[in-house]
Coordinates of C-alpha atoms and ligand atoms in Angstrom, one line a residue:
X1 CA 97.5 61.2 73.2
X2 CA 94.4 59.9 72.2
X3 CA 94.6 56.4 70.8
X4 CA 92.1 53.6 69.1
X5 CA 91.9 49.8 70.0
X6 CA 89.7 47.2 70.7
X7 CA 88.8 46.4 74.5
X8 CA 87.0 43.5 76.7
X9 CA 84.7 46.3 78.7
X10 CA 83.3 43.2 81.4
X11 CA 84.9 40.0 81.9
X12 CA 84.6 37.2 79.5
X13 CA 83.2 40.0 76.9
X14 CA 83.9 40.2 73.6
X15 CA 86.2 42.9 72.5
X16 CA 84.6 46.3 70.9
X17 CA 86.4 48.9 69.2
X18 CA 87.3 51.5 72.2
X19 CA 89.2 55.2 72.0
X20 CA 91.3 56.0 74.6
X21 CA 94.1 58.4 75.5
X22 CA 97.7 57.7 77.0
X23 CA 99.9 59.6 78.9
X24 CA 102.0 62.5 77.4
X25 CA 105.4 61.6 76.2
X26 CA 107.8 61.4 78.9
X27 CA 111.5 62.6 79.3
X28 CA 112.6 59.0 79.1
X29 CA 109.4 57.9 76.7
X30 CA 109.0 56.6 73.7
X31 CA 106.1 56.5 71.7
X32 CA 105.1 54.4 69.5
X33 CA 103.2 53.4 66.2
X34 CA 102.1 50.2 66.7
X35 CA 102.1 48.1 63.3
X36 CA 101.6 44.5 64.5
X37 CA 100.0 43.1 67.6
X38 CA 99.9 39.4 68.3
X39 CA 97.2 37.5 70.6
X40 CA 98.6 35.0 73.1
X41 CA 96.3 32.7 75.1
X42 CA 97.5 35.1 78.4
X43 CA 95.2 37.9 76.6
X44 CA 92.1 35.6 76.7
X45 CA 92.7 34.1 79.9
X46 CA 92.7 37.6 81.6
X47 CA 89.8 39.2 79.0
X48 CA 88.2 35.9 80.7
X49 CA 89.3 36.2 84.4
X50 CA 90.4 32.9 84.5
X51 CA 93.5 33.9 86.9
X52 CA 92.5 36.7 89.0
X53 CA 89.3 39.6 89.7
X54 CA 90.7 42.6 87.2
X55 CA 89.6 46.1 86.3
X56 CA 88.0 46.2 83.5
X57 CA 88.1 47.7 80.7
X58 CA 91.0 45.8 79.5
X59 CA 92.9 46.4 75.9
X60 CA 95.1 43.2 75.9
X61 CA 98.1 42.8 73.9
X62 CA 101.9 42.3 74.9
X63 CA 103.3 41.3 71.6
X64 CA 103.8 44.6 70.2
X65 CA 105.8 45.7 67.0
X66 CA 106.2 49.0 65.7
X67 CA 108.2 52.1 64.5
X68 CA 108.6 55.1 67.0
X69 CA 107.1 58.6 66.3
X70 CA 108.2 60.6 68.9
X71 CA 111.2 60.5 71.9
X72 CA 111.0 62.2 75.1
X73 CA 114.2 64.8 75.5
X74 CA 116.6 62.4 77.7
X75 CA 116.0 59.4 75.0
X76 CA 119.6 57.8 74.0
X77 CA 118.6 54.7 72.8
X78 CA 116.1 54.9 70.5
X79 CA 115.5 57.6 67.4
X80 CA 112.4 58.4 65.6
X81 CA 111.5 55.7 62.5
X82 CA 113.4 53.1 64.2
X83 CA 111.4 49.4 64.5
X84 CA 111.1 48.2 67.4
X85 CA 109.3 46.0 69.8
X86 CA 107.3 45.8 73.2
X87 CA 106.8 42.8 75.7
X88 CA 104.6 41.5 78.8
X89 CA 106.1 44.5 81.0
X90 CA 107.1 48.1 80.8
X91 CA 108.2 48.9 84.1
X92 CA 109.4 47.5 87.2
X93 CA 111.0 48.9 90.5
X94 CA 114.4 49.8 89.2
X95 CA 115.9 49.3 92.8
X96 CA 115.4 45.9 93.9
X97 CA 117.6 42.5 93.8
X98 CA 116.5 41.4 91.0
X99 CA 115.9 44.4 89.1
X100 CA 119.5 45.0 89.8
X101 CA 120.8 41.7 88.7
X102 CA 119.1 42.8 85.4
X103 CA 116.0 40.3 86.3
X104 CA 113.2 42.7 86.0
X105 CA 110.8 40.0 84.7
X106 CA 110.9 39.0 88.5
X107 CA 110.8 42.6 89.9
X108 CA 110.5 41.7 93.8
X109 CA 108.2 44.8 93.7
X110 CA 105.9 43.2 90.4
X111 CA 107.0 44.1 87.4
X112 CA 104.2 46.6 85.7
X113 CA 102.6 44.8 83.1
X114 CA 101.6 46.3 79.6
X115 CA 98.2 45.5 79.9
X116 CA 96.1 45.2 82.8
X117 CA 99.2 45.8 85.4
X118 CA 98.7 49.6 88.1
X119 CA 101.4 51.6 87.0
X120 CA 104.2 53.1 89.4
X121 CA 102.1 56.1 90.5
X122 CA 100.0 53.4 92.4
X123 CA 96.1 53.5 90.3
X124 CA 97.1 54.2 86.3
X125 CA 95.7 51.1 84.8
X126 CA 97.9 49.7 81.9
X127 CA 96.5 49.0 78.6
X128 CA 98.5 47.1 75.7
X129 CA 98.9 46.2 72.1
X130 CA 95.9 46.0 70.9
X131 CA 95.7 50.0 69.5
X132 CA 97.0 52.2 67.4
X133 CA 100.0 53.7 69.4
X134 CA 102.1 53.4 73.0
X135 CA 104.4 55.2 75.1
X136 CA 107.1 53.1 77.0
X137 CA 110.1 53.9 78.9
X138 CA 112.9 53.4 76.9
X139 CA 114.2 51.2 79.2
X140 CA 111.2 48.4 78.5
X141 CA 111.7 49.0 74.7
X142 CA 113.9 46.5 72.2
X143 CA 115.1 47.2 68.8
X144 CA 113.9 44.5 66.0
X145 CA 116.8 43.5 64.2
X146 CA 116.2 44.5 60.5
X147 CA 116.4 40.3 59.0
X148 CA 113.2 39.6 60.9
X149 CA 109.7 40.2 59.2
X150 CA 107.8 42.5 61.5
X151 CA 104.3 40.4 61.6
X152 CA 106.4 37.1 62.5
X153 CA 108.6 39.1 64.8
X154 CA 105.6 40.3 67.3
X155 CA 104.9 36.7 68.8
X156 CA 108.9 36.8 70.0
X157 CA 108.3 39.5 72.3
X158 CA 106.4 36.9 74.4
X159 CA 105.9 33.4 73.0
X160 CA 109.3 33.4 71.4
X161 CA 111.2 34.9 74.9
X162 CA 108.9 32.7 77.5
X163 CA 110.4 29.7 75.7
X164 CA 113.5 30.9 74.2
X165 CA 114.6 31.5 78.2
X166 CA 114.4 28.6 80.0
X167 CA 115.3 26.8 76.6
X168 CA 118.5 28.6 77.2
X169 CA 118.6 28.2 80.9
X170 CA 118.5 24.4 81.0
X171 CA 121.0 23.6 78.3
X172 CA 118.9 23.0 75.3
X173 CA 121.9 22.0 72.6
X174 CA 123.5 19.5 70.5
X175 CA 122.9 16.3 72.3
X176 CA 120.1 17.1 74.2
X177 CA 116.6 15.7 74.4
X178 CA 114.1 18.1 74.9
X179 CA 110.1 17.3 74.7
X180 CA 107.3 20.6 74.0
X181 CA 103.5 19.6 75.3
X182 CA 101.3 21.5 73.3
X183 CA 101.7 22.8 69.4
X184 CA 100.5 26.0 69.8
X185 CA 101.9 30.0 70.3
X186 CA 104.6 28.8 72.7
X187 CA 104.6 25.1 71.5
X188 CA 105.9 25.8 67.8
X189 CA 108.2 28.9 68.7
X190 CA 109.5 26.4 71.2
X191 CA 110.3 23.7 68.7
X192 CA 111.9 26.4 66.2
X193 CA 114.3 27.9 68.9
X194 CA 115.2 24.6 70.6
X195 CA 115.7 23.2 66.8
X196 CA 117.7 26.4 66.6
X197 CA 119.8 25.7 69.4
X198 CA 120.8 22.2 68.5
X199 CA 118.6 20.0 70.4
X200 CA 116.7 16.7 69.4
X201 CA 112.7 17.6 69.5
X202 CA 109.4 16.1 70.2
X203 CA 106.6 17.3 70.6
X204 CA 103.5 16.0 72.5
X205 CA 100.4 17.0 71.5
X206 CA 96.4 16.0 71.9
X207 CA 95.5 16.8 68.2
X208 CA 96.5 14.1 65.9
X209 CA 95.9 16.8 63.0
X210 CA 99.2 18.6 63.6
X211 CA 101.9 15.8 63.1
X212 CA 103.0 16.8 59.7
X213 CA 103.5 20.4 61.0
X214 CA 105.4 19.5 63.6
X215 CA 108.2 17.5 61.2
X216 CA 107.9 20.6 59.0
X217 CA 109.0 23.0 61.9
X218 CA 112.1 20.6 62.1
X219 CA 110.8 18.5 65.1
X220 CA 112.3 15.1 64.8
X221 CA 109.4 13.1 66.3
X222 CA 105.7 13.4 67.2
X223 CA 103.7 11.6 70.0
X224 CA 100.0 12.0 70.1
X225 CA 99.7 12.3 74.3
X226 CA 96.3 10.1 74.2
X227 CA 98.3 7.2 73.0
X228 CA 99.3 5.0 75.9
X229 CA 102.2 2.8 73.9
X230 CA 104.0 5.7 72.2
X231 CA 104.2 7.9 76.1
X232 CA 105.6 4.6 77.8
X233 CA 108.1 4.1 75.1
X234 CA 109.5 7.4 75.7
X235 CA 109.9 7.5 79.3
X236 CA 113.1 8.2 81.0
X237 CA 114.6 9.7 77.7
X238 CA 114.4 13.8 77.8
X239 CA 116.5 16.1 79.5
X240 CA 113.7 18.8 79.3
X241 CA 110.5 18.8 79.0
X242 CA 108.1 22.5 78.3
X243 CA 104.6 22.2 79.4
X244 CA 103.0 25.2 77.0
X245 CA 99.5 24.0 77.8
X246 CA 97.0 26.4 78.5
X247 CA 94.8 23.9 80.4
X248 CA 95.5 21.5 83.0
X249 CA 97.3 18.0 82.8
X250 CA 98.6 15.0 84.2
X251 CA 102.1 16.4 85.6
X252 CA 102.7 12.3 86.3
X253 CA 102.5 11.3 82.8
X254 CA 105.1 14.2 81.9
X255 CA 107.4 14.0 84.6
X256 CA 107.9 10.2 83.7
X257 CA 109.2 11.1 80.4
X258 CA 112.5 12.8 82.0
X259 CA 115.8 10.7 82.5
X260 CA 118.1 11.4 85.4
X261 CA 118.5 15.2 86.8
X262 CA 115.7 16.5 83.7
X263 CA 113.4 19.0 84.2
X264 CA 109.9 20.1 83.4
X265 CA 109.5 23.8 83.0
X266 CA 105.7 24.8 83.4
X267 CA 105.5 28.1 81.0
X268 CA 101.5 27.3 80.6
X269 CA 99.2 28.5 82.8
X270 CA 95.7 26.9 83.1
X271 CA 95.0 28.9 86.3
X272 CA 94.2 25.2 87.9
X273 CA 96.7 23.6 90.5
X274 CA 98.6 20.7 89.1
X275 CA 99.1 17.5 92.0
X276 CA 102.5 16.9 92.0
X277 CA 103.6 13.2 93.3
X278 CA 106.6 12.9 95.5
X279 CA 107.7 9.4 93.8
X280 CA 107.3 10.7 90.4
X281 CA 110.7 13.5 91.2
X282 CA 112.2 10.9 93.6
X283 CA 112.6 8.5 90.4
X284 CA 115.7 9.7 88.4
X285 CA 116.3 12.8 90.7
X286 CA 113.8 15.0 88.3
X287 CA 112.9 18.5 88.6
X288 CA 110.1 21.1 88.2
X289 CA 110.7 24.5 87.4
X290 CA 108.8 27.3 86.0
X291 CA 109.6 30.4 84.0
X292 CA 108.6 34.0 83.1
X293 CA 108.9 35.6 80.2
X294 CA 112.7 37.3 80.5
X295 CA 114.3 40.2 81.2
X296 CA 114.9 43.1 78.5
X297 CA 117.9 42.1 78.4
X298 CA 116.7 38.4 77.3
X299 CA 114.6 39.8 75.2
X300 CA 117.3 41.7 72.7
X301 CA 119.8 38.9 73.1
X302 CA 116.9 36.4 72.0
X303 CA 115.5 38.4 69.0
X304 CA 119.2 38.7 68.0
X305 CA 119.2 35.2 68.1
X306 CA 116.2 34.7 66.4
X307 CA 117.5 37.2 63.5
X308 CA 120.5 35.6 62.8
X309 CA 119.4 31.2 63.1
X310 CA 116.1 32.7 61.0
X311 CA 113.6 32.3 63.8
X312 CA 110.4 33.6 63.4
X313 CA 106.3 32.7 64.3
X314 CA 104.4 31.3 62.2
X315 CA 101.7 33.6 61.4
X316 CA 98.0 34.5 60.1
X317 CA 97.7 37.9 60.3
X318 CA 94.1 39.1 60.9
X319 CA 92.2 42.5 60.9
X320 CA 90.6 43.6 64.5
X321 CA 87.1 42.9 63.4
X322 CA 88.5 39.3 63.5
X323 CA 89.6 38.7 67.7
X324 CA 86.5 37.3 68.6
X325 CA 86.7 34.9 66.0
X326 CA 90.5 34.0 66.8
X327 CA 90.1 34.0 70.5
X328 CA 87.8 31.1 69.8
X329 CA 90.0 29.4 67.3
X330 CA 92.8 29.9 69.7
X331 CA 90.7 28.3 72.7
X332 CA 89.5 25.4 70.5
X333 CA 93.5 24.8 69.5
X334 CA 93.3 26.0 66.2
X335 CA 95.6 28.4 65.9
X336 CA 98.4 27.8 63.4
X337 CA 100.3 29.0 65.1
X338 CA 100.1 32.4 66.4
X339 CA 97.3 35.5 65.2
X340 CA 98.7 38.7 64.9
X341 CA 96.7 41.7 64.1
X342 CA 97.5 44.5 61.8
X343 CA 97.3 47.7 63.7
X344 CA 95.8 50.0 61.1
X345 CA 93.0 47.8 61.2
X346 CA 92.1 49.3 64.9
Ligands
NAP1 P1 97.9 28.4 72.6 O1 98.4 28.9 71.3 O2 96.4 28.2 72.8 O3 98.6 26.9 72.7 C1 98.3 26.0 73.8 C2 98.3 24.6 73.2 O4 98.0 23.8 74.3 C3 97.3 24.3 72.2 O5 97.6 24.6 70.9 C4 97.2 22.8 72.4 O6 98.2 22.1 71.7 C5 97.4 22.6 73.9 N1 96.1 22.4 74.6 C6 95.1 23.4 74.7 N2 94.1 22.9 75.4 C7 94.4 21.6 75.7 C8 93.8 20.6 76.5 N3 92.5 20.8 77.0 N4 94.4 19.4 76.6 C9 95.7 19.3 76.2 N5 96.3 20.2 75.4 C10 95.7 21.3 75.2 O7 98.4 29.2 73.8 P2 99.8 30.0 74.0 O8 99.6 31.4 73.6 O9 100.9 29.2 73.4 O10 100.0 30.0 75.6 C11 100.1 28.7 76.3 C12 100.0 29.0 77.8 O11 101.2 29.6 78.2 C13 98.8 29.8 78.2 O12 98.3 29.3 79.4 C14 99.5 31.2 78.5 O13 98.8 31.9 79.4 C15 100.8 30.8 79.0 N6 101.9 31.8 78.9 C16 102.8 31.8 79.9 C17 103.9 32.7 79.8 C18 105.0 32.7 80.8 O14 105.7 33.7 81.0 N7 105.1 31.6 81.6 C19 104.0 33.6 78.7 C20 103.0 33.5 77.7 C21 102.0 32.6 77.8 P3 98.0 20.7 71.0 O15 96.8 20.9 70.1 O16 99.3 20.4 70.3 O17 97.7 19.7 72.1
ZN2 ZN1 101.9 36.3 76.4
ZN3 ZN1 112.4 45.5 91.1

């Protein structure tokens, strides 16, 4: 089917409105209206090759909400008008370990990404949210419980998963300490869900402008990272610690903050190493971990979740004519706290 979005036609582009077509409806597709696309910092670090060389040209977007149009024959889960959602992948291996285990985030083979990923046959270049429509394999799709508002709902299906899972994973709950470095995409979804789940928050931050909106997303304290005092006073308190930064930092200064056995979960990726100091996971036993998105799986037990504590993204929905202008607002941390664009704007 022929489709419209906006694409990044050379790296570090800006994005121009670009028509496209999609494969045919499958036996096991779905396709889909797209109503509401968000734009996480993952879009403009690829659209700017800050990770790896890509082919170009790329139509980012792996926050994707909308209503299916049309099922392929051997569809059981999904029916026509139904809302629903799509993530950072939309295929994988189906045969591996891990794709077994129901871990297809971490597909041994490389799970096919939405945008920007080679499809299964081997050279079909993926292209994402950002247009009008999709096909996906049911198996990659999610159903958006009916409580959550669709435009606050796309940023779940990859800031609200990426720290919604390892929140999970480590034990984030009544009792617990856990610490979010950066308010942004990730940063606030991270303070509602660990909020959500029970857990005492703070979040670090380098802009002094955002304390009062981190109290009013529940967090319980606010330390401004450039402040020397405030960082020493909270060392050796938090069970967990989220790094959501989209540029490099002092791991050392971070790592201190943990108290015995915690753990700091890089979900940010600056594309930049980060030195790593033997003494500084020696003291108190402390860990580093990272984490990936989640499964499908993750994915409907967390919007689930999110539906029924009242978890959604804080939004500022924009028209496509407006991504250039975000991505910059986004790069510049102004984003408050996720852009999400309407799809009939494409
Ligand atoms: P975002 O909305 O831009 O938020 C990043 C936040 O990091 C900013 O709001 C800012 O918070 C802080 N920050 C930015 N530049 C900084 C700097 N130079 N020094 C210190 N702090 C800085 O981005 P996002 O969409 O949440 O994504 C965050 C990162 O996670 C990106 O690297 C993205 O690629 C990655 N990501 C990973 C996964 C995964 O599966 N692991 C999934 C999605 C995204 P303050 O203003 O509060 O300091
Ligand atoms: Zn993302
Ligand atoms: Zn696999």
């Amino acid at each position: 089917m022929e489709v419209r979005g906006y694409a990044a036609m050379a790296a570090g582009e800006e994005l121009v409105p670009w028509e496209f077509r999609r494969r045919d409806i499958g036996d096991h597709d779905v396709a889909i209206a797209i109503e509401y696309s968000g734009i996480c910092h993952s879009d403009i670090h690829r659209v700017r090759q800050e990770w790896e060389t890509q082919t170009f040209p790329i139509v980012p977007g792996h926050e994707i909400l909308g209503r299916v149009t049309r099922v392929g024959p051997e569809v059981t889960g999904f029916a026509v008008g139904q809302r629903v959602g799509v993530g950072v992948y939309v295929d994988s291996c189906r045969t591996c370990d891990n794709c077994v285990a129901g871990e297809s985030n971490y597909c041994l083979e490389g799970a096919v990404e939405t945008f920007a990923g080679i499809e299964r046959d081997g050279h079909t270049v993926t292209q994402g949210g950002y247009s009008s429509a999709i096909v996906v394999d049911e198996g990659y799709v999610v159903s958006v419980p009916e409580a959550l508002n669709s435009a606050a709902a796309a940023p779940l299906m990859c800031a609200g998963i990426t720290v919604f899972s390892p929140l999970e994973r480590f034990g984030a709950g009544p009792g617990k300490k856990v610490g979010v470095i950066g308010l942004g995409g990730l940063g606030h979804l991270a303070v509602l869900f660990a909020k959500a789940l029970g857990a005492e928050v703070t979040v670090f931050s380098h802009s002094p402008g955002k304390a009062s909106d981190a109290t009013s997303l529940g967090a319980e304290h606010f330390v401004l990272s450039s402040d020397t005092d405030q960082m020493a006073a909270r060392e050796k308190s938090f069970d967990i610690v989220i790094n959501s930064v989209s540029a490099p930092l002092d791991s050392s200064q971070y790592l201190a903050l943990l108290k015995l056995g915690g753990v700091l979960v890089f979900v940010g990726l600056s594309g930049q190493p980060y030195p790593i100091n033997a003494f500084d996971l020696l003291n108190q036993r402390r860990m580093i971990a990272g984490s990936a998105i989640g499964s499908v799986a993750q994915l409907q037990h967390m919007l689930d979740f999110a539906a029924e504590k009242g978890v959604e993204a804080k939004v500022e929905v924009i028209s496509a004519d407006q991504i250039n202008a975000a991505y910059e607002r986004v790069v510049g941390s102004d984003v408050r706290y996720r852009f999400v664009i309407d799809a009939s704007t494409f």
